Short mmCIF file of C-alpha atoms and ligand atoms in Angstrom, two decimals:
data_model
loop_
_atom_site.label_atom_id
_atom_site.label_comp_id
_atom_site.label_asym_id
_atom_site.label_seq_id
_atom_site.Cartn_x
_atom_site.Cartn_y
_atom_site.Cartn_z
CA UNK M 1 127.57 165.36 74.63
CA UNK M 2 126.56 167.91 72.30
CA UNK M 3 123.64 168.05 69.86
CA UNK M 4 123.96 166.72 66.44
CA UNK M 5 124.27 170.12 63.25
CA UNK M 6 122.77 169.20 60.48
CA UNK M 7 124.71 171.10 58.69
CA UNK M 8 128.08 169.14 59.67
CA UNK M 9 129.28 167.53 57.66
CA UNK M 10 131.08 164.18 58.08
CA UNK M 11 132.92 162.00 54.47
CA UNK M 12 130.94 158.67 54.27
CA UNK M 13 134.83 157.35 53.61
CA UNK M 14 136.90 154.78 55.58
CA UNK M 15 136.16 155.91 59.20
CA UNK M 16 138.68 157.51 61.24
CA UNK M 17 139.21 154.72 64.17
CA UNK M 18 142.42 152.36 63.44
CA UNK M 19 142.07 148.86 63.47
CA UNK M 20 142.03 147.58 66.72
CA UNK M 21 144.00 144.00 67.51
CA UNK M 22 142.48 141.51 69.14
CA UNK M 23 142.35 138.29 71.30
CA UNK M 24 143.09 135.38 68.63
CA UNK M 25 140.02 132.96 68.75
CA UNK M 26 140.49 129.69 67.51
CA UNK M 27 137.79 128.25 64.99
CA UNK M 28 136.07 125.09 64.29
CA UNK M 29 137.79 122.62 66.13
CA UNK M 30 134.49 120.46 66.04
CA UNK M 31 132.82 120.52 62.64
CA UNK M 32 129.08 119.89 63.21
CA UNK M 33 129.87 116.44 61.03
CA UNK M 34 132.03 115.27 63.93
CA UNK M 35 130.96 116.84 67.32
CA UNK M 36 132.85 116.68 70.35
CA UNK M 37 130.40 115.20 73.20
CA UNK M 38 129.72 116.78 76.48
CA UNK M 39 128.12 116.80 79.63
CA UNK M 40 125.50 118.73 81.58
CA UNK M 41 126.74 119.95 84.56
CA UNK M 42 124.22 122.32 85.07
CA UNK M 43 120.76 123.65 84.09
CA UNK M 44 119.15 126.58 86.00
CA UNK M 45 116.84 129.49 85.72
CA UNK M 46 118.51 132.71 85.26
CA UNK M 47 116.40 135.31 85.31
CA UNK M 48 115.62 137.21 88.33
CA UNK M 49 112.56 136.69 89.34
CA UNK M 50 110.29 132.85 88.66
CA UNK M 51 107.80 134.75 87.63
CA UNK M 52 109.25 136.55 84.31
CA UNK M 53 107.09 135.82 81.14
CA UNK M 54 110.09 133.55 79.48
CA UNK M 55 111.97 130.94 80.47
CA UNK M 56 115.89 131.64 80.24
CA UNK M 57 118.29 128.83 81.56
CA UNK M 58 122.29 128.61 82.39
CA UNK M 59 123.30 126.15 81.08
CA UNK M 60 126.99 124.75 81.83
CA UNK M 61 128.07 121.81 79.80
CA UNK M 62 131.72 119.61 80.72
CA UNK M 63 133.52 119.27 78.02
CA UNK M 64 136.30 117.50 80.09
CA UNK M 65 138.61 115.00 77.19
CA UNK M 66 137.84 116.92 74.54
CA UNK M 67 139.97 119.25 72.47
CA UNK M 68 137.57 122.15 73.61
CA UNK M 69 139.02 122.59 77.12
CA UNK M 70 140.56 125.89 77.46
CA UNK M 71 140.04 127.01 73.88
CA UNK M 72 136.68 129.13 73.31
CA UNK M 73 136.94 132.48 74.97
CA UNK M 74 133.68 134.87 75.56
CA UNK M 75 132.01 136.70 72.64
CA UNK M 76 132.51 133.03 70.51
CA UNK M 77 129.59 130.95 69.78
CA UNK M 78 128.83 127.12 70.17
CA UNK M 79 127.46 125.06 68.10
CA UNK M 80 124.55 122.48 69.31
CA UNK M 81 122.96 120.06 66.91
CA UNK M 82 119.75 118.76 68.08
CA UNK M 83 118.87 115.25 67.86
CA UNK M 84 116.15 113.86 65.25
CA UNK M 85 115.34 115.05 61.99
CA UNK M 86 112.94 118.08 60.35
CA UNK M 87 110.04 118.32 58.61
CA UNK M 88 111.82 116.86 55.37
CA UNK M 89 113.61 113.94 57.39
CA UNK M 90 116.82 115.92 57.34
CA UNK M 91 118.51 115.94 60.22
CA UNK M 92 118.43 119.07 62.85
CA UNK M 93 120.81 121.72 61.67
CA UNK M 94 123.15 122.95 64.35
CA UNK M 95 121.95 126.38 66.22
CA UNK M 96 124.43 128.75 67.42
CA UNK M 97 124.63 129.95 70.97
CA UNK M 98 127.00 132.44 72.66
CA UNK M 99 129.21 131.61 75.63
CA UNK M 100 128.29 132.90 78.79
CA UNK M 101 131.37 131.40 80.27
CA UNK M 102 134.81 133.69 80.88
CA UNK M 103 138.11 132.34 79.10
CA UNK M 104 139.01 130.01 81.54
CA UNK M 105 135.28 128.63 81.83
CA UNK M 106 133.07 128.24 84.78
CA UNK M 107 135.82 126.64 86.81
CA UNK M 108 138.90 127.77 85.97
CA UNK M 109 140.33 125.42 84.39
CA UNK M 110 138.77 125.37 80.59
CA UNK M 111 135.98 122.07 81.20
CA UNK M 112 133.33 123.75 81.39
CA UNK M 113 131.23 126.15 79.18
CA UNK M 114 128.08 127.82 79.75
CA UNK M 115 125.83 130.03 77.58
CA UNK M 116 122.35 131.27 78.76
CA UNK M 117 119.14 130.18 76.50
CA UNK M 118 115.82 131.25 75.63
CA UNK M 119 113.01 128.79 74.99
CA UNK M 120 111.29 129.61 71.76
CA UNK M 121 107.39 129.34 72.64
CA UNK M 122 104.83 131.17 71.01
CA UNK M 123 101.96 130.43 68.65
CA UNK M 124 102.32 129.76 65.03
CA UNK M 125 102.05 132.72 63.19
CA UNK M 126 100.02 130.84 60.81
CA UNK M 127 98.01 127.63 62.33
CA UNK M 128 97.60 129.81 65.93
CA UNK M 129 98.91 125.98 67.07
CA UNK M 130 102.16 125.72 69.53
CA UNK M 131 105.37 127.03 68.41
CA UNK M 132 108.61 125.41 70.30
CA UNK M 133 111.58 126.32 68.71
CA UNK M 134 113.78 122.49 68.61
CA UNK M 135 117.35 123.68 69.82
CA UNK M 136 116.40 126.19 72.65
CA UNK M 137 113.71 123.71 73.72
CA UNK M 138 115.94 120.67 74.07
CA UNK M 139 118.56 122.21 75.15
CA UNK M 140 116.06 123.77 78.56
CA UNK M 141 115.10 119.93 78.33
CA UNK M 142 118.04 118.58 78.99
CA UNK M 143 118.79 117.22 82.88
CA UNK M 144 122.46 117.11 84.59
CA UNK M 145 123.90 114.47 83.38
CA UNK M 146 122.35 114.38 79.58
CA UNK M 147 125.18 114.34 77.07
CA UNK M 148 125.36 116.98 73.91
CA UNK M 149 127.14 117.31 70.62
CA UNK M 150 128.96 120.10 70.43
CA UNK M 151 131.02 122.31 67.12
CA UNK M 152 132.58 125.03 67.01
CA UNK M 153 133.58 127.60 68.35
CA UNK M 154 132.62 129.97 65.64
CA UNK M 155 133.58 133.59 65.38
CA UNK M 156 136.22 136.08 66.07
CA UNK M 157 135.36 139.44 65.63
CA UNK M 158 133.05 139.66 68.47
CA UNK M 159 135.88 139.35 71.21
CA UNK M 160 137.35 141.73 73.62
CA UNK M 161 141.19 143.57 72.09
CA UNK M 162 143.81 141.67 72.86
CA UNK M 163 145.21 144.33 75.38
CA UNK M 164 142.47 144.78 77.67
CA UNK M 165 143.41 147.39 79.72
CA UNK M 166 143.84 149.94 76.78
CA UNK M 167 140.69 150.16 76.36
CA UNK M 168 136.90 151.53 78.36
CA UNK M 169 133.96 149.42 77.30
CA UNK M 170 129.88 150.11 76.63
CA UNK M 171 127.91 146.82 76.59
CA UNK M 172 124.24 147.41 75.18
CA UNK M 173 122.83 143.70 76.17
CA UNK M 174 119.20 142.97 74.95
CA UNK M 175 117.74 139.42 76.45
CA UNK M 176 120.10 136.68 76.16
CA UNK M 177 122.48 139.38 74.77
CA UNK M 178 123.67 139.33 77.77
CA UNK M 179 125.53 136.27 77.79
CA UNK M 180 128.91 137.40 75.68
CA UNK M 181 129.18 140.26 77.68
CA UNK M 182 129.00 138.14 81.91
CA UNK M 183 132.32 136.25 80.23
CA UNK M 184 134.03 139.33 79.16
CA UNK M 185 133.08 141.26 82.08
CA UNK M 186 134.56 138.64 84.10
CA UNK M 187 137.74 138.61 82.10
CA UNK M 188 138.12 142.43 82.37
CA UNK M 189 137.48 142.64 86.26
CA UNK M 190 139.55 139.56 86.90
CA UNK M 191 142.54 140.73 84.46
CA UNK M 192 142.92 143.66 87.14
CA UNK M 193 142.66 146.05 84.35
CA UNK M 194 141.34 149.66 85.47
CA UNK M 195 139.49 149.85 82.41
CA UNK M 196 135.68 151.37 83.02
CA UNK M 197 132.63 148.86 81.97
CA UNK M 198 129.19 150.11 81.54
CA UNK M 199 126.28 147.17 80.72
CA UNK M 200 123.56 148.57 79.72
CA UNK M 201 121.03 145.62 79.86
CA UNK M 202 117.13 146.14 78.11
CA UNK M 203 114.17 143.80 79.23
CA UNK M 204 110.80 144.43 78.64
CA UNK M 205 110.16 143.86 82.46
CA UNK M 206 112.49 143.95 85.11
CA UNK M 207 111.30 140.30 85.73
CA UNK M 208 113.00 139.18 82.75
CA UNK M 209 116.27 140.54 83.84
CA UNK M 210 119.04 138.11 83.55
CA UNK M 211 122.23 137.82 86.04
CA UNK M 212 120.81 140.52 87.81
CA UNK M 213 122.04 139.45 91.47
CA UNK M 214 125.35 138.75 90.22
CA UNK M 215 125.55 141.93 87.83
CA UNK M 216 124.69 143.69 91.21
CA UNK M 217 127.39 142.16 93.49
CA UNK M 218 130.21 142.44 90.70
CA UNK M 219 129.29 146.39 90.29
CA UNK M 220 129.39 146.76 94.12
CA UNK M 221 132.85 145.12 94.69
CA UNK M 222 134.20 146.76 91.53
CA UNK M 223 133.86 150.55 90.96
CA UNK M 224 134.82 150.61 87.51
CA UNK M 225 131.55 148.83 86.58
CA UNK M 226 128.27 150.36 86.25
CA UNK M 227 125.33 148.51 85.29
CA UNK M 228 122.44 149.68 84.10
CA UNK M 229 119.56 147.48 83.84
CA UNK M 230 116.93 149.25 81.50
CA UNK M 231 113.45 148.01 81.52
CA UNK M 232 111.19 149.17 78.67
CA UNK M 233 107.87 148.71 79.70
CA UNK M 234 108.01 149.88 83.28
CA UNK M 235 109.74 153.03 85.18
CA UNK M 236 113.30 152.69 85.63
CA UNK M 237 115.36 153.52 88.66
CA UNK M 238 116.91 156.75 88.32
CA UNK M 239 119.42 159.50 90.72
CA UNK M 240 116.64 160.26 92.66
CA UNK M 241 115.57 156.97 94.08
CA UNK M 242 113.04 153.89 92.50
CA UNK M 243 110.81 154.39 89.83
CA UNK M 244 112.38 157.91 88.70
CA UNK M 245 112.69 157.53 85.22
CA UNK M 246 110.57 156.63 82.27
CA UNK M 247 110.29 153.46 80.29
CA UNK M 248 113.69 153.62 78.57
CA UNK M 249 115.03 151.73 75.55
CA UNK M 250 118.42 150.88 75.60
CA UNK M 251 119.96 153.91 73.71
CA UNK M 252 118.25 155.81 75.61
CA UNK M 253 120.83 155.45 78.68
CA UNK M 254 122.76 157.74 76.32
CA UNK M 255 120.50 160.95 77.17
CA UNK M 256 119.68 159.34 80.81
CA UNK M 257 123.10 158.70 81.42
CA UNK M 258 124.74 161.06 79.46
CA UNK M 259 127.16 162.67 81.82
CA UNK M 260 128.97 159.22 82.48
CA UNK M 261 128.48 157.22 79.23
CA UNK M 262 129.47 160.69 77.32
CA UNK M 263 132.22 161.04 79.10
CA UNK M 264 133.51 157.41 78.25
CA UNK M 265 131.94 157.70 74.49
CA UNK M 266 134.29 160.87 74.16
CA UNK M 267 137.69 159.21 75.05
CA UNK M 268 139.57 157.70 72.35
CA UNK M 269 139.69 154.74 75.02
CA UNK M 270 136.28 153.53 74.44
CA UNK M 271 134.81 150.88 72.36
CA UNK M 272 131.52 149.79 71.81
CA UNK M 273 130.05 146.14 71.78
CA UNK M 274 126.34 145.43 71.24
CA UNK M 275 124.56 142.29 71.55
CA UNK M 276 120.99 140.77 70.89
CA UNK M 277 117.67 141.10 69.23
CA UNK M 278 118.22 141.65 65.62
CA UNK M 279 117.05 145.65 65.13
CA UNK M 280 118.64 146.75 68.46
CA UNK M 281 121.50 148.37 67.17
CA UNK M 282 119.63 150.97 64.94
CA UNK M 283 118.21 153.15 67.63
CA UNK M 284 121.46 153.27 69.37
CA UNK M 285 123.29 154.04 66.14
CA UNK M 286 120.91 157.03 65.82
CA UNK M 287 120.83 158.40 69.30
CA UNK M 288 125.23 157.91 69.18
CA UNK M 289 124.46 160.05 66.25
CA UNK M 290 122.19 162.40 67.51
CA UNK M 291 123.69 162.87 71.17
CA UNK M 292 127.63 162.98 69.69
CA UNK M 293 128.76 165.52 66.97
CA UNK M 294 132.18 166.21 65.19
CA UNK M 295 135.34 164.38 65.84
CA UNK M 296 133.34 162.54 68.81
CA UNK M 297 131.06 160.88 66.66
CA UNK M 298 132.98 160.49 63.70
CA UNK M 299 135.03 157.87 66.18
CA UNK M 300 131.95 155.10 66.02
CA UNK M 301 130.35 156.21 62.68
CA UNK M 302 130.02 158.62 59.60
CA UNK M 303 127.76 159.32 57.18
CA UNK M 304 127.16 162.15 54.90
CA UNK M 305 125.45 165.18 55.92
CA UNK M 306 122.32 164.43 54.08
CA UNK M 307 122.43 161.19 56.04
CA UNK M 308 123.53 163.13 59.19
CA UNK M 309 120.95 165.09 59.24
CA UNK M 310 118.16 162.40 58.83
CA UNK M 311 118.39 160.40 61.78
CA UNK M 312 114.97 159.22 62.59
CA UNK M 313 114.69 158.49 59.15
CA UNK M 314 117.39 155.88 59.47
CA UNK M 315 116.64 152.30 58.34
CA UNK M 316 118.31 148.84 59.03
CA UNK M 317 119.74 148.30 55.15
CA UNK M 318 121.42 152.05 55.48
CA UNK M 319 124.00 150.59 57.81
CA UNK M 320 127.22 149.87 56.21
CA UNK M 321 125.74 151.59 52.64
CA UNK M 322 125.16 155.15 54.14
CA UNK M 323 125.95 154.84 57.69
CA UNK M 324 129.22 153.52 58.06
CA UNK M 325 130.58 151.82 61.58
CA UNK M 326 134.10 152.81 62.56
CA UNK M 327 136.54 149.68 63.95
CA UNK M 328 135.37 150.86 67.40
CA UNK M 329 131.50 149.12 67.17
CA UNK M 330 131.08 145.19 67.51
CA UNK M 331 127.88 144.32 66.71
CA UNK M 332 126.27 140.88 67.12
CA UNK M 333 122.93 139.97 67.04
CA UNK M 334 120.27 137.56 65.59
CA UNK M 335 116.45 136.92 65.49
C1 LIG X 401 125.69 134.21 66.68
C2 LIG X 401 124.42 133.76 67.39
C3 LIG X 401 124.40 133.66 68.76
C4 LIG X 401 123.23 133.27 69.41
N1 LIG X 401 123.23 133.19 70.77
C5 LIG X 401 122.11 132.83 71.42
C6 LIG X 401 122.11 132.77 72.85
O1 LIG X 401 123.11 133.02 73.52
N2 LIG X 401 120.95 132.39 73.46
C7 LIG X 401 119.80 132.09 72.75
O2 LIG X 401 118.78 131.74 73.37
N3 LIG X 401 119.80 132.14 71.40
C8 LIG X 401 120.91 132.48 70.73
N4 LIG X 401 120.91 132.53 69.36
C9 LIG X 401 119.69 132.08 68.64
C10 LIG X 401 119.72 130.54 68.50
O3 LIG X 401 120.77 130.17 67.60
C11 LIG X 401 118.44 129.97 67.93
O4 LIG X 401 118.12 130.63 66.73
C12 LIG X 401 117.25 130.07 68.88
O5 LIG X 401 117.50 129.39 70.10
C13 LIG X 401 116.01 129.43 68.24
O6 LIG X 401 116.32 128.13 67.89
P1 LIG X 401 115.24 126.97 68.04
O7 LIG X 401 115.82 125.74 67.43
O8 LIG X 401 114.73 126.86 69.43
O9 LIG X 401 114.04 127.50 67.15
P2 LIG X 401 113.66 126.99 65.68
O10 LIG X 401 113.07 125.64 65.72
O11 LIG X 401 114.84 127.21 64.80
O12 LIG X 401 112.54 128.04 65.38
C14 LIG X 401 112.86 129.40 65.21
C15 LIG X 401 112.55 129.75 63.78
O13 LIG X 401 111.16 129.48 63.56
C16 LIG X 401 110.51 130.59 63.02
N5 LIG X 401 109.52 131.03 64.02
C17 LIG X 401 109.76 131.71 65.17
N6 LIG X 401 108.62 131.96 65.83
C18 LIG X 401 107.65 131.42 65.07
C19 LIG X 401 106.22 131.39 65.21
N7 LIG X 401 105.60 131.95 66.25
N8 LIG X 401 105.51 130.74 64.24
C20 LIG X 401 106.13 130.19 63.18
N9 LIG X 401 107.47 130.22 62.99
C21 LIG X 401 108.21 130.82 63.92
C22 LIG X 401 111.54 131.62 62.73
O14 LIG X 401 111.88 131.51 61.35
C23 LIG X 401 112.73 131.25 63.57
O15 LIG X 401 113.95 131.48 62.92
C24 LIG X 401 122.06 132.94 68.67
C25 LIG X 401 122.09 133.03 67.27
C26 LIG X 401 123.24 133.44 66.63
C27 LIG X 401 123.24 133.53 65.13
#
């Protein structure tokens, strides 16, 4: 990867990248005003070490008899409506939560989806009192066994092409970003596709990592994957053994790693998927912008050169105004 010119100059028009087809996701099949019920078949703690500062839980539900079974593929959402009512007596609006699960589910067969959640704890910004957020909190509640309601699936563009194996894929994962990306890692390495994944995974602490034992085994059995766990707040494992490089931010694998992820970024091949806390994708639209220059960058986005040329200036409400994101980004993530 080259440094960015200021001076180049790129049009802020319709990006260069064609629109890419992909896997058709069905929608909606259970409106939250008629939820399909299912079972939990299992509720455990997925981080990789019992001693990380949140609580993040796998969660498989059996949705065995109802029309879900072998119809939500990875990067879609479910919808779970907690029981009771709010503040105002209205009752719990349904929370969104991203499938974990590959296409054909946790078994094979379709019956059963999984997604990975986060308990909400923290004090009230206000009163100092408890916070627990009601979805993620019930849902970490709730024993094997314990029935849900269930809607959805929701959303489509957030899915892998519909021809895998034309394409190389870069998944920046931040927390529970993770989950899309374990189902459609599984449905690239199981498709037999030689397509080349690279996760790049950010925790504060390497405690709070998430999959980690499995994201370890699947990279050692396949050589096409590379994961990078990236830990924020404590040295990172670099070349040169444990503990070799800094505390690194997610985009930053792009300067750490930049012989192998600029290699990938550079082929027309590659497309990019990013998942997490709301605010994640800014720095790594800047350092794509700052590490990649001409035709190479002008693949993911554009911008013009007055924009170009301000990078760490960049804010969140420039994106799709002034910094325009070719066909060849999927971004999803939430607060
Ligand atoms: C497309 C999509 C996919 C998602 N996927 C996942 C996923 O895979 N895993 C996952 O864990 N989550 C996921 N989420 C987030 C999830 O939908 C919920 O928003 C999250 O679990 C919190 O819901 P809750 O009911 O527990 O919290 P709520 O009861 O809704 O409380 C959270 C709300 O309370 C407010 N709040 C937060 N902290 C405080 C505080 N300290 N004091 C006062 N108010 C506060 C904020 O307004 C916040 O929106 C996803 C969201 C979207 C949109």
């Amino acid at each position: 990867m080259t440094a960015n010119s200021p001076t180049a100059s790129s049009p802020a028009a319709t990006p260069p990248a064609a629109e890419i087809a992909l896997r058709p996701a069905e929608m909606h099949i259970y409106k939250p005003t008629d939820p399909a019920t299912a079972i939990v078949s299992k509720s455990e703690l997925c981080t990789v070490s019992k001693k990380a500062a949140g609580f993040v839980r796998h969660i498989e539900f059996d949705v065995s008899g109802t029309n879900l079974v072998g119809r939500a593929i990875p990067g879609q959402s479910i919808g779970v409506i907690p029981p009771g009512t709010d503040a105002n007596g209205k009752p719990h609006k349904l929370r969104l939560y991203s499938l974990a699960s590959p296409s054909g589910g946790e078994t094979g067969d379709g019956t059963r989806l999984s997604t990975t959640v986060k308990r909400v704890i923290d004090e009230h910004w206000e009163s100092h009192a408890l916070f627990t957020g009601v979805c993620s909190n019930y849902l970490c509640n709730l024993k094997v066994g314990d029935t849900v309601k269930l809607a959805g699936p929701s959303g489509k563009r957030f899915v892998l092409p519909s021809t895998i194996s034309d394409h190389d894929y870069i998944f920046f994962a931040t927390g529970t970003g993770i989950a899309p990306f374990r189902g459609m890692l599984l449905d690239i390495l199981r498709s037999g596709a030689a397509s080349k994944v690279a996760l790049i995974m950010g925790t504060p602490y390497s405690s709070d990592l998430l999959y980690h034992n499995d994201m370890l085994d699947l990279a050692a059995k396949h050589p096409n994957f590379t994961y990078l766990p990236t830990i924020s707040r404590e040295r990172n494992d670099g070349p040169k053994g444990p503990g070799t490089l800094g505390k690194l931010y997610v985009q930053d694998r792009l300067t750490a790693n930049a012989e192998q992820l600029g290699a990938m970024l550079r082929s027309p091949r590659a497309l990019i998927y990013i998942c997490g806390i709301a605010g994640m994708e800014l720095g790594i639209f800047q350092q794509l912008a700052t590490t990649l220059s001409g035709s190479d960058r002008d693949q993911y986005l554009t911008a013009t050169a007055e924009v170009m040329a301000n990078t760490k200036g960049w804010e969140r409400n420039q994106l799709h105004r002034d910094i325009h994101l070719s066909k060849r980004i999927f971004l999803e993530v939430y607060s």
